[in-house]
Tab-separated table of N, CA and C in Angstrom:
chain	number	residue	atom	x	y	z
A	1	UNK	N	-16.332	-19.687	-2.485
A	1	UNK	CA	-16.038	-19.735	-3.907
A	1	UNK	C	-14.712	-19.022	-4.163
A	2	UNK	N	-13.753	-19.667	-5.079
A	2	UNK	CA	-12.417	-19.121	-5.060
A	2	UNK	C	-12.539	-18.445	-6.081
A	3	UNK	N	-11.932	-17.050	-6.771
A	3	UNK	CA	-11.949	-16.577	-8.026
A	3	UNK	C	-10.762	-16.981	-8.416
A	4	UNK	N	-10.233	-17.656	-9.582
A	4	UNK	CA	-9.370	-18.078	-10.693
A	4	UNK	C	-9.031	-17.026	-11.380
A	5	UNK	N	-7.812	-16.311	-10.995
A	5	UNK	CA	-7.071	-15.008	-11.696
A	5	UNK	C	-6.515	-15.139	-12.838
A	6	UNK	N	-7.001	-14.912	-13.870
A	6	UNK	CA	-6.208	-15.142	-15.442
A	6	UNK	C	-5.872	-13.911	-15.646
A	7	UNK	N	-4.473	-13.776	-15.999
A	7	UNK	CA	-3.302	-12.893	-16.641
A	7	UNK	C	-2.775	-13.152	-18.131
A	8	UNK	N	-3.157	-12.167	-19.113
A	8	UNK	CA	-2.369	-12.166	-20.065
A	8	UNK	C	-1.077	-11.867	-20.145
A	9	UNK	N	-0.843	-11.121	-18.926
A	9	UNK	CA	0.429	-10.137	-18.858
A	9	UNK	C	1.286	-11.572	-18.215
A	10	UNK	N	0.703	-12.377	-17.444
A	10	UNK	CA	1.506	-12.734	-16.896
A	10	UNK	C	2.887	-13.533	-17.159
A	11	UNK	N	2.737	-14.472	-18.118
A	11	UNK	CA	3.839	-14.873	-19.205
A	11	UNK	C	4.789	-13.735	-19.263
A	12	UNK	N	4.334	-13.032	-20.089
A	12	UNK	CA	5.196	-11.826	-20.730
A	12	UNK	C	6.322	-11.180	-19.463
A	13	UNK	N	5.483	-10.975	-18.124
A	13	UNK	CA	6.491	-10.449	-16.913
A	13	UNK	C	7.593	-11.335	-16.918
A	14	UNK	N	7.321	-12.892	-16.827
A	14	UNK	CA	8.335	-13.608	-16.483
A	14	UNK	C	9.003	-14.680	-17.288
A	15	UNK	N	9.149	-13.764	-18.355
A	15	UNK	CA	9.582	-14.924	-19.861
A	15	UNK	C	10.618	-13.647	-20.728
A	16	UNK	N	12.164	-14.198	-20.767
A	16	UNK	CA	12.890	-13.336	-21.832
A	16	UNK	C	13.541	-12.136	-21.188
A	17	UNK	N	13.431	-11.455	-20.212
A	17	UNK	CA	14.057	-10.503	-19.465
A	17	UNK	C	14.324	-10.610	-18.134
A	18	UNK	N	15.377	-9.845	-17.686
A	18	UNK	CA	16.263	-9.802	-16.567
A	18	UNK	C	15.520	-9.501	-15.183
A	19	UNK	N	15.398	-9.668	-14.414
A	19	UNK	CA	14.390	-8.802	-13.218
A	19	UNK	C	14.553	-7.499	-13.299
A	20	UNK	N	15.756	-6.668	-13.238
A	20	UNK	CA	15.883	-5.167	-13.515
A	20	UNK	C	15.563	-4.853	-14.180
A	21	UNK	N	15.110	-5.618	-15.705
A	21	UNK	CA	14.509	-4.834	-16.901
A	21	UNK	C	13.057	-4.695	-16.690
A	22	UNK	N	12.365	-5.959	-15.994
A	22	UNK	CA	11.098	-6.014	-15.965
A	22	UNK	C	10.570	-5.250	-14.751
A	23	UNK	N	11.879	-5.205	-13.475
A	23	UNK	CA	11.444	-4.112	-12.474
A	23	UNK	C	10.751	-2.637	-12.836
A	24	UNK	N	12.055	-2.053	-13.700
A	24	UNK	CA	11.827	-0.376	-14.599
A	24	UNK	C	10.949	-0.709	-15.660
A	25	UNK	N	10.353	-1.681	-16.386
A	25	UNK	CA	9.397	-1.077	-16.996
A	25	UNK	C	8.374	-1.260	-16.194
A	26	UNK	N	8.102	-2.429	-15.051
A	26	UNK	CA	6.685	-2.405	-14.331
A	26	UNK	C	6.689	-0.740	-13.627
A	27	UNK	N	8.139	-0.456	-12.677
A	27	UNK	CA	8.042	1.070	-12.441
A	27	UNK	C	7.377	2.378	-13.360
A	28	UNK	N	7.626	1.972	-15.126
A	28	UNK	CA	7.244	3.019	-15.345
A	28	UNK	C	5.666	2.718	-16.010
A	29	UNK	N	5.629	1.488	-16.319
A	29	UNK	CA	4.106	1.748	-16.366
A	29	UNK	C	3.144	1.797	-14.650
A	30	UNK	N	3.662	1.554	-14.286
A	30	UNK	CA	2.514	1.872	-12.672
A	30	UNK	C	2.756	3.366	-12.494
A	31	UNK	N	4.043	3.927	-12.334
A	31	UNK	CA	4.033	5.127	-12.132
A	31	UNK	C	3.872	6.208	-13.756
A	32	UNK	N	3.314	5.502	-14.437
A	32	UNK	CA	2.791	6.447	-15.585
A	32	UNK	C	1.494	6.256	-15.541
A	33	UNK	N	0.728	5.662	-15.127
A	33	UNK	CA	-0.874	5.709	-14.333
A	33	UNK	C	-0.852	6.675	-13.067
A	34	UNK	N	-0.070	6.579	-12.252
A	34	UNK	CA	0.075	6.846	-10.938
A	34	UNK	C	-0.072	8.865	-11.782
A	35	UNK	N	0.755	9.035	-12.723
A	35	UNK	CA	1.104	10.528	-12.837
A	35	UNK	C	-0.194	10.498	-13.836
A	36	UNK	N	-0.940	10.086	-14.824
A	36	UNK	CA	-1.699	9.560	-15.615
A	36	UNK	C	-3.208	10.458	-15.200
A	37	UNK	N	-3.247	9.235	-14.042
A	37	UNK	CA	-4.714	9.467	-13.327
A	37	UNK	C	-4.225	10.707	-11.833
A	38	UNK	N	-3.224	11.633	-12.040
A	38	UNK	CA	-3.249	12.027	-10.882
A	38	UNK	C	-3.533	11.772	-9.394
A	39	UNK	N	-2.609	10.372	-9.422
A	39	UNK	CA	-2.748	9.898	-7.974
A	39	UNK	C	-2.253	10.020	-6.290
A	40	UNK	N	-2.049	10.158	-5.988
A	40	UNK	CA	-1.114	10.666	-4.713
A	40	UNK	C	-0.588	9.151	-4.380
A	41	UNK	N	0.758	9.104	-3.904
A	41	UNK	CA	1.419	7.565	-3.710
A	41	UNK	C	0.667	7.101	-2.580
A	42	UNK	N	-0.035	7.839	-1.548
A	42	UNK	CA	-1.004	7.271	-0.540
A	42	UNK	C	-2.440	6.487	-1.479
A	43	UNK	N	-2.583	7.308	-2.514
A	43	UNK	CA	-4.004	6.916	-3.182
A	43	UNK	C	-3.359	5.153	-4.005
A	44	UNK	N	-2.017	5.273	-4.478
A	44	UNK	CA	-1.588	4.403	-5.158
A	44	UNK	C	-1.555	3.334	-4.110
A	45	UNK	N	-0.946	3.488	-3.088
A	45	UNK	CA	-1.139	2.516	-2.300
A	45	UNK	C	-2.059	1.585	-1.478
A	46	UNK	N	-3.104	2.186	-1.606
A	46	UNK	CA	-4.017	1.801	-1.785
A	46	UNK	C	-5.304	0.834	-2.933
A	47	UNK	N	-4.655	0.846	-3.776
A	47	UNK	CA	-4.824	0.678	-5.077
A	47	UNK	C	-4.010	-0.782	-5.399
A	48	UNK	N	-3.226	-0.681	-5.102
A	48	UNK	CA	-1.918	-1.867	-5.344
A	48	UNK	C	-2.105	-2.408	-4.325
A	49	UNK	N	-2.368	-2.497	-2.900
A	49	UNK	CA	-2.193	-2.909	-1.650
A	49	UNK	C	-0.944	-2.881	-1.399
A	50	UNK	N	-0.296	-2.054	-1.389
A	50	UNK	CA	1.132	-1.628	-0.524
A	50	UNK	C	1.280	-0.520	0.660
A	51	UNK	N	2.012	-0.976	1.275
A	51	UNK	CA	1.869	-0.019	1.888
A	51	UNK	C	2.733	1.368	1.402
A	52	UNK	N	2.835	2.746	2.470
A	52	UNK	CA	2.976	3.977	1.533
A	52	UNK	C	4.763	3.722	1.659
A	53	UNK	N	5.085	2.566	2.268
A	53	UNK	CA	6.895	3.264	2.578
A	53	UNK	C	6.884	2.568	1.168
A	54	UNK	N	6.472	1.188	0.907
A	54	UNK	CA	6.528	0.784	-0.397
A	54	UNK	C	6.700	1.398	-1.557
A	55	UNK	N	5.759	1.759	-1.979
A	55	UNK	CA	5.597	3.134	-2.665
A	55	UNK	C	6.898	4.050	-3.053
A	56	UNK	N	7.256	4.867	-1.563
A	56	UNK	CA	8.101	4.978	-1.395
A	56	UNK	C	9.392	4.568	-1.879
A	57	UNK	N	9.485	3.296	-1.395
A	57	UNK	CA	10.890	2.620	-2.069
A	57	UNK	C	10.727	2.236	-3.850
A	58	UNK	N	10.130	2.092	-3.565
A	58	UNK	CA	9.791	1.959	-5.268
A	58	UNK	C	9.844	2.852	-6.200
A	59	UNK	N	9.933	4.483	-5.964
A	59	UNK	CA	9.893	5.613	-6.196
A	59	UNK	C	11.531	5.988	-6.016
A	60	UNK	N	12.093	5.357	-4.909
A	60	UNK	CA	13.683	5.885	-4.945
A	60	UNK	C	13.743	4.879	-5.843
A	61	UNK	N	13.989	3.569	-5.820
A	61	UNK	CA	14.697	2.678	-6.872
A	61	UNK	C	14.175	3.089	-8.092
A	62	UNK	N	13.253	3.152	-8.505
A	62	UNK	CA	12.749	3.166	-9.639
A	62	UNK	C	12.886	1.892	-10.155
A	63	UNK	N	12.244	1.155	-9.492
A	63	UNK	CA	12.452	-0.163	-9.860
A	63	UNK	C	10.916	-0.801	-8.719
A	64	UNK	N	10.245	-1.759	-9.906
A	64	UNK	CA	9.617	-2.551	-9.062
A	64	UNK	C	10.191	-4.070	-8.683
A	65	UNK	N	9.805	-4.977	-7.635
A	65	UNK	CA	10.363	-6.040	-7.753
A	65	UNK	C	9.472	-6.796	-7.861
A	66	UNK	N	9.707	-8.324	-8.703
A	66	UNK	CA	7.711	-8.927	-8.672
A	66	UNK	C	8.900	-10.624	-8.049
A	67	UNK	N	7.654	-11.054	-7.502
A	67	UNK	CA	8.488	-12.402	-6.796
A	67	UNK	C	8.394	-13.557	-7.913
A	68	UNK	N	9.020	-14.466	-8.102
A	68	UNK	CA	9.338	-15.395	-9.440
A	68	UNK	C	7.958	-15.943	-9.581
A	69	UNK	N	7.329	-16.513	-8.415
A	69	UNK	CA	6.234	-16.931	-8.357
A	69	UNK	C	4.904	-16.494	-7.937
A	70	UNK	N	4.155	-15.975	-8.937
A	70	UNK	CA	3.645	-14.228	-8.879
A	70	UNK	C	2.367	-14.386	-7.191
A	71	UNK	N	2.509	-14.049	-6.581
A	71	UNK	CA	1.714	-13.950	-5.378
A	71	UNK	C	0.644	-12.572	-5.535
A	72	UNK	N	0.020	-12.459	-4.227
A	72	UNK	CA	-1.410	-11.841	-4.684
A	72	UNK	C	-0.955	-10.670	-4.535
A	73	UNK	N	0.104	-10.075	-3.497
A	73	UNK	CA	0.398	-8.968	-4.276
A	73	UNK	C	1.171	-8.367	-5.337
A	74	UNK	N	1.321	-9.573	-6.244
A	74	UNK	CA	1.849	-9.168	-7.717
A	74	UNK	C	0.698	-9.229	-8.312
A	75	UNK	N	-0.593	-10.556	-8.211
A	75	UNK	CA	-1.270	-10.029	-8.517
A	75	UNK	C	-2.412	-8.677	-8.561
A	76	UNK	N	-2.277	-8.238	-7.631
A	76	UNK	CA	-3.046	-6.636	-7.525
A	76	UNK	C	-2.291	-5.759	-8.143
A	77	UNK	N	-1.289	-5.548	-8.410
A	77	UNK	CA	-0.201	-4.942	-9.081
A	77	UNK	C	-1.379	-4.763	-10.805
A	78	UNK	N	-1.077	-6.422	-11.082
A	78	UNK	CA	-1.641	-6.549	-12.374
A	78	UNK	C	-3.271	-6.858	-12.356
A	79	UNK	N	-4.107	-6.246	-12.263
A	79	UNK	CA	-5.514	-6.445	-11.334
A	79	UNK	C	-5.227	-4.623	-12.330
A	80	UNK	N	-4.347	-3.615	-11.165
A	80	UNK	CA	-3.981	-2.313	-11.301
A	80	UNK	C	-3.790	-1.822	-12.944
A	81	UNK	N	-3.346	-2.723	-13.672
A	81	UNK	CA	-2.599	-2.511	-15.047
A	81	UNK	C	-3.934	-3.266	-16.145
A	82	UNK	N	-4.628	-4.190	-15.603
A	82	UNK	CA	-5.708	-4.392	-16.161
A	82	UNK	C	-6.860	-3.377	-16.227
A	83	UNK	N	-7.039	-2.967	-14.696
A	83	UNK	CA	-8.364	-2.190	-14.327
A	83	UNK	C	-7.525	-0.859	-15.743
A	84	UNK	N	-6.667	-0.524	-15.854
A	84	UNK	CA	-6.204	1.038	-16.751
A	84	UNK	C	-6.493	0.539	-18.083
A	85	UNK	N	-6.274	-0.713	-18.320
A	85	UNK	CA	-6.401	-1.121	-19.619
A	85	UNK	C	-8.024	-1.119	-20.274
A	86	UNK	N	-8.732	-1.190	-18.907
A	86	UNK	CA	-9.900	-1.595	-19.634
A	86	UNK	C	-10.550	-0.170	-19.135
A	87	UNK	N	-10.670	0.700	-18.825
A	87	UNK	CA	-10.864	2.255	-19.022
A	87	UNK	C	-10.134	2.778	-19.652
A	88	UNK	N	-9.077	2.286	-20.266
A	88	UNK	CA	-8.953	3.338	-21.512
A	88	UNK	C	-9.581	2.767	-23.126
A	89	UNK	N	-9.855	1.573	-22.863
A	89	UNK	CA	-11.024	1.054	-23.675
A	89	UNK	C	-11.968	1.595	-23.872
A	90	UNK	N	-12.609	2.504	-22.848
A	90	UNK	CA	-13.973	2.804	-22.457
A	90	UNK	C	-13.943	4.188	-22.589
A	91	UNK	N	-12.976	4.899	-22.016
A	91	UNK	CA	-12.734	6.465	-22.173
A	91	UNK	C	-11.668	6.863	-22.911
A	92	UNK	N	-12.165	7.740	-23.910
A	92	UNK	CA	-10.796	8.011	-25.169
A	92	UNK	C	-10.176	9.146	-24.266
A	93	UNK	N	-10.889	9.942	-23.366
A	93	UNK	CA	-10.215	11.336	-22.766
A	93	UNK	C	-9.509	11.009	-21.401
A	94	UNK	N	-8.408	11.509	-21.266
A	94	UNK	CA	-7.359	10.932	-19.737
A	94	UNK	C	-8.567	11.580	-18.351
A	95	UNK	N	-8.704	12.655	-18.790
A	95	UNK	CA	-9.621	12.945	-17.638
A	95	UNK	C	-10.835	12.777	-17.647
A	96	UNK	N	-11.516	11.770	-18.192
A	96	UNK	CA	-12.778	11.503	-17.669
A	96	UNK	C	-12.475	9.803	-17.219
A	97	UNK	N	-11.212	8.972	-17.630
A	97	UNK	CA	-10.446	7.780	-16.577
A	97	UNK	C	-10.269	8.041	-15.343
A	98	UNK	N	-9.679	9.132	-14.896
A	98	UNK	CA	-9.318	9.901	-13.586
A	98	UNK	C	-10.446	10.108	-12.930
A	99	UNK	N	-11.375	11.068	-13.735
A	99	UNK	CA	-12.567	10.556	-12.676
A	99	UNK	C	-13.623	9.953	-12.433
A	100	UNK	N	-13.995	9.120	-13.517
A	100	UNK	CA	-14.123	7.991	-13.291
A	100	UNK	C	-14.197	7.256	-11.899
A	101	UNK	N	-12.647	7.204	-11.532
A	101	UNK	CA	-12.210	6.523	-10.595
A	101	UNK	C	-12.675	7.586	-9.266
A	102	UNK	N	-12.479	8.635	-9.050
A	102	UNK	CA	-13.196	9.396	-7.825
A	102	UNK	C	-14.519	9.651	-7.794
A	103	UNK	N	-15.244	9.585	-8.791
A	103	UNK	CA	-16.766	10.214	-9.115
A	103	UNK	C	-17.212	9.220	-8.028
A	104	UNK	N	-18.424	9.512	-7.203
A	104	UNK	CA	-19.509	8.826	-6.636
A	104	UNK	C	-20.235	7.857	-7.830
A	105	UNK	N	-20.775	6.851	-7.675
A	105	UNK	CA	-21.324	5.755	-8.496
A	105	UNK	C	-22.510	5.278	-7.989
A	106	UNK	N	-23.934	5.785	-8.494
A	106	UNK	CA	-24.923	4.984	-8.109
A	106	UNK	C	-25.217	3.660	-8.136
A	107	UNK	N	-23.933	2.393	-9.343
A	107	UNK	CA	-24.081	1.169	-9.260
A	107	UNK	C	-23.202	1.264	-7.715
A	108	UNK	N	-22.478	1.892	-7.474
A	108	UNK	CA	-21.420	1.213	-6.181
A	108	UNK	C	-22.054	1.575	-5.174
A	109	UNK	N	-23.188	2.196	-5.137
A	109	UNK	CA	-23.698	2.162	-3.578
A	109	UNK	C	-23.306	3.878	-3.538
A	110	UNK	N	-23.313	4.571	-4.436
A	110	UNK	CA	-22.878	6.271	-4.276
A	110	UNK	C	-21.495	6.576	-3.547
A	111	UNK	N	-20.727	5.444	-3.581
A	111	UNK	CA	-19.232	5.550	-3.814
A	111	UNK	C	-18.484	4.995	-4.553
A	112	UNK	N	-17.539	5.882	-4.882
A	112	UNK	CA	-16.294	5.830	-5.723
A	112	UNK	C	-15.843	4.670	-6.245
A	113	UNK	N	-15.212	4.629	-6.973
A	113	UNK	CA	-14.183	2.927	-7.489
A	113	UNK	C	-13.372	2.797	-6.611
A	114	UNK	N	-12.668	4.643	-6.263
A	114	UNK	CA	-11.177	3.970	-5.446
A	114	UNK	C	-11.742	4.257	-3.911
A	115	UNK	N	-12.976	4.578	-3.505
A	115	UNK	CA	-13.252	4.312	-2.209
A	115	UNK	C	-13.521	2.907	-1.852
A	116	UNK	N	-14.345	2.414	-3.099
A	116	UNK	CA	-14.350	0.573	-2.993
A	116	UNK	C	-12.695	-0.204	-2.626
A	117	UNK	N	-12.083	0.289	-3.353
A	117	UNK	CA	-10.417	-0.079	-3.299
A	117	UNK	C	-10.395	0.049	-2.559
A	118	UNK	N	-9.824	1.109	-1.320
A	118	UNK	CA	-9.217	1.577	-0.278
A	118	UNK	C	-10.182	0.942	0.988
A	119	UNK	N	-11.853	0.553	0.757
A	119	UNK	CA	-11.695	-0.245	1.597
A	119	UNK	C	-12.072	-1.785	1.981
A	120	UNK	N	-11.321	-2.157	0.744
A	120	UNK	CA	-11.330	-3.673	0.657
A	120	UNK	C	-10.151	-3.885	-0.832
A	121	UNK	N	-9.251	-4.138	-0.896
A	121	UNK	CA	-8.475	-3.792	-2.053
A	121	UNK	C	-8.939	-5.065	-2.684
A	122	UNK	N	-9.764	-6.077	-2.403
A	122	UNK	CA	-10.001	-7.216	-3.552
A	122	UNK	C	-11.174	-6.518	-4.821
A	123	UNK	N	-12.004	-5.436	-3.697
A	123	UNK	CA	-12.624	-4.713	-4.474
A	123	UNK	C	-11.833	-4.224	-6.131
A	124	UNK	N	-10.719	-4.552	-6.177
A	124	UNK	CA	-10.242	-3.865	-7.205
A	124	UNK	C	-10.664	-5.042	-8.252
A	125	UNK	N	-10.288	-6.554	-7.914
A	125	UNK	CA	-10.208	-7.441	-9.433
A	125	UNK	C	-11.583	-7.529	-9.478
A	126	UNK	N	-13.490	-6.900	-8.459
A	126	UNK	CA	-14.179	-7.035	-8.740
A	126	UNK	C	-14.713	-6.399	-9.619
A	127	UNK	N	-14.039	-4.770	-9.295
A	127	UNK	CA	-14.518	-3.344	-10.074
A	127	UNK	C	-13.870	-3.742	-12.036
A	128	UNK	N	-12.625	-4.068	-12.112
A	128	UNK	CA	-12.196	-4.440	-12.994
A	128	UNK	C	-12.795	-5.319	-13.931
A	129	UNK	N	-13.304	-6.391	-13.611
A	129	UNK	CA	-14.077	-7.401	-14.023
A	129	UNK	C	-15.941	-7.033	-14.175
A	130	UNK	N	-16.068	-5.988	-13.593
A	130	UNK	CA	-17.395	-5.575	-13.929
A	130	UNK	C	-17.124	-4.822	-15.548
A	131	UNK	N	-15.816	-3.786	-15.100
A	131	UNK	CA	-15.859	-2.647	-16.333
A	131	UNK	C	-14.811	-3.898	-17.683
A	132	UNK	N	-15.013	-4.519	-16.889
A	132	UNK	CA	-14.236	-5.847	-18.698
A	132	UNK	C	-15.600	-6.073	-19.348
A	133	UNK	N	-16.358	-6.519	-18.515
A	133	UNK	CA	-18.213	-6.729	-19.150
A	133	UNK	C	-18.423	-5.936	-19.502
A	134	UNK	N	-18.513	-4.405	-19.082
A	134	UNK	CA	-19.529	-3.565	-20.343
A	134	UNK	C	-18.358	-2.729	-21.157
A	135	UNK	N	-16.924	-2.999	-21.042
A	135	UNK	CA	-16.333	-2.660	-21.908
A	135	UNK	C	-16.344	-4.185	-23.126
A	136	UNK	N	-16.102	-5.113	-23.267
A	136	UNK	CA	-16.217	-6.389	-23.832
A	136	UNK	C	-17.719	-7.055	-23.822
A	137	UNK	N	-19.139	-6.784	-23.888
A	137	UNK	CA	-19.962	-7.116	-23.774
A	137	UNK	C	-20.078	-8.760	-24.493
């Protein structure tokens, strides 16, 4: 069974602006989660499916790059910017989003959201799509 990825964002990335404009703002909203939820760029990378030099480079440029024709790791990118959107739906306080995401979870099997991530990163558009349901019932 294939899952069918629908993006609101996705239009908006690639309609009306320059790649450098849309690079620095994807940079600063990922890395304003990244500082947000207190993440370590190893934890982020994990999260996004990049690897850590990625990260890395993305952190000197300050710039993200997304490919014209959005592939799956643009989509996890935005998977990343959804899953924040729909916990801060759910949690008005920054630190109970944060942990949230580290707390042990008796629906997940008594691990974490981002242990699900880190080891299977599709785990992310599943975790996301659970918390869209009981945030959007």
């Amino acid at each position: 069974m294939e899952t069918q990825l629908n993006f609101s964002n996705e239009k908006k990335i690639h309609h009306g602006f320059d790649d450098s404009v849309k690079g620095k703002a994807l940079y600063k909203v990922i890395f304003g989660i990244l500082d947000e939820w207190n993440l370590s760029q190893q934890e982020l990378s994990a999260l996004v499916n990049r690897t850590p030099t990625t990260i890395s480079e993305w952190k000197k440029k300050e710039s993200i790059s997304v490919s014209k024709h959005l592939d799956m790791n643009d989509y996890q990118l935005l998977e990343f910017i959804e899953l924040y959107k729909v916990l801060t739906n759910l949690f008005v306080f920054t630190k109970d989003r944060a942990s949230w995401l580290r707390e042990p979870n008796e629906g997940f099997g008594n691990k974490s959201p981002l242990d699900l991530i880190k080891s299977d990163p599709r785990n992310l558009h599943t975790i996301r799509l659970l918390m869209s349901k009981i945030a959007n019932p």
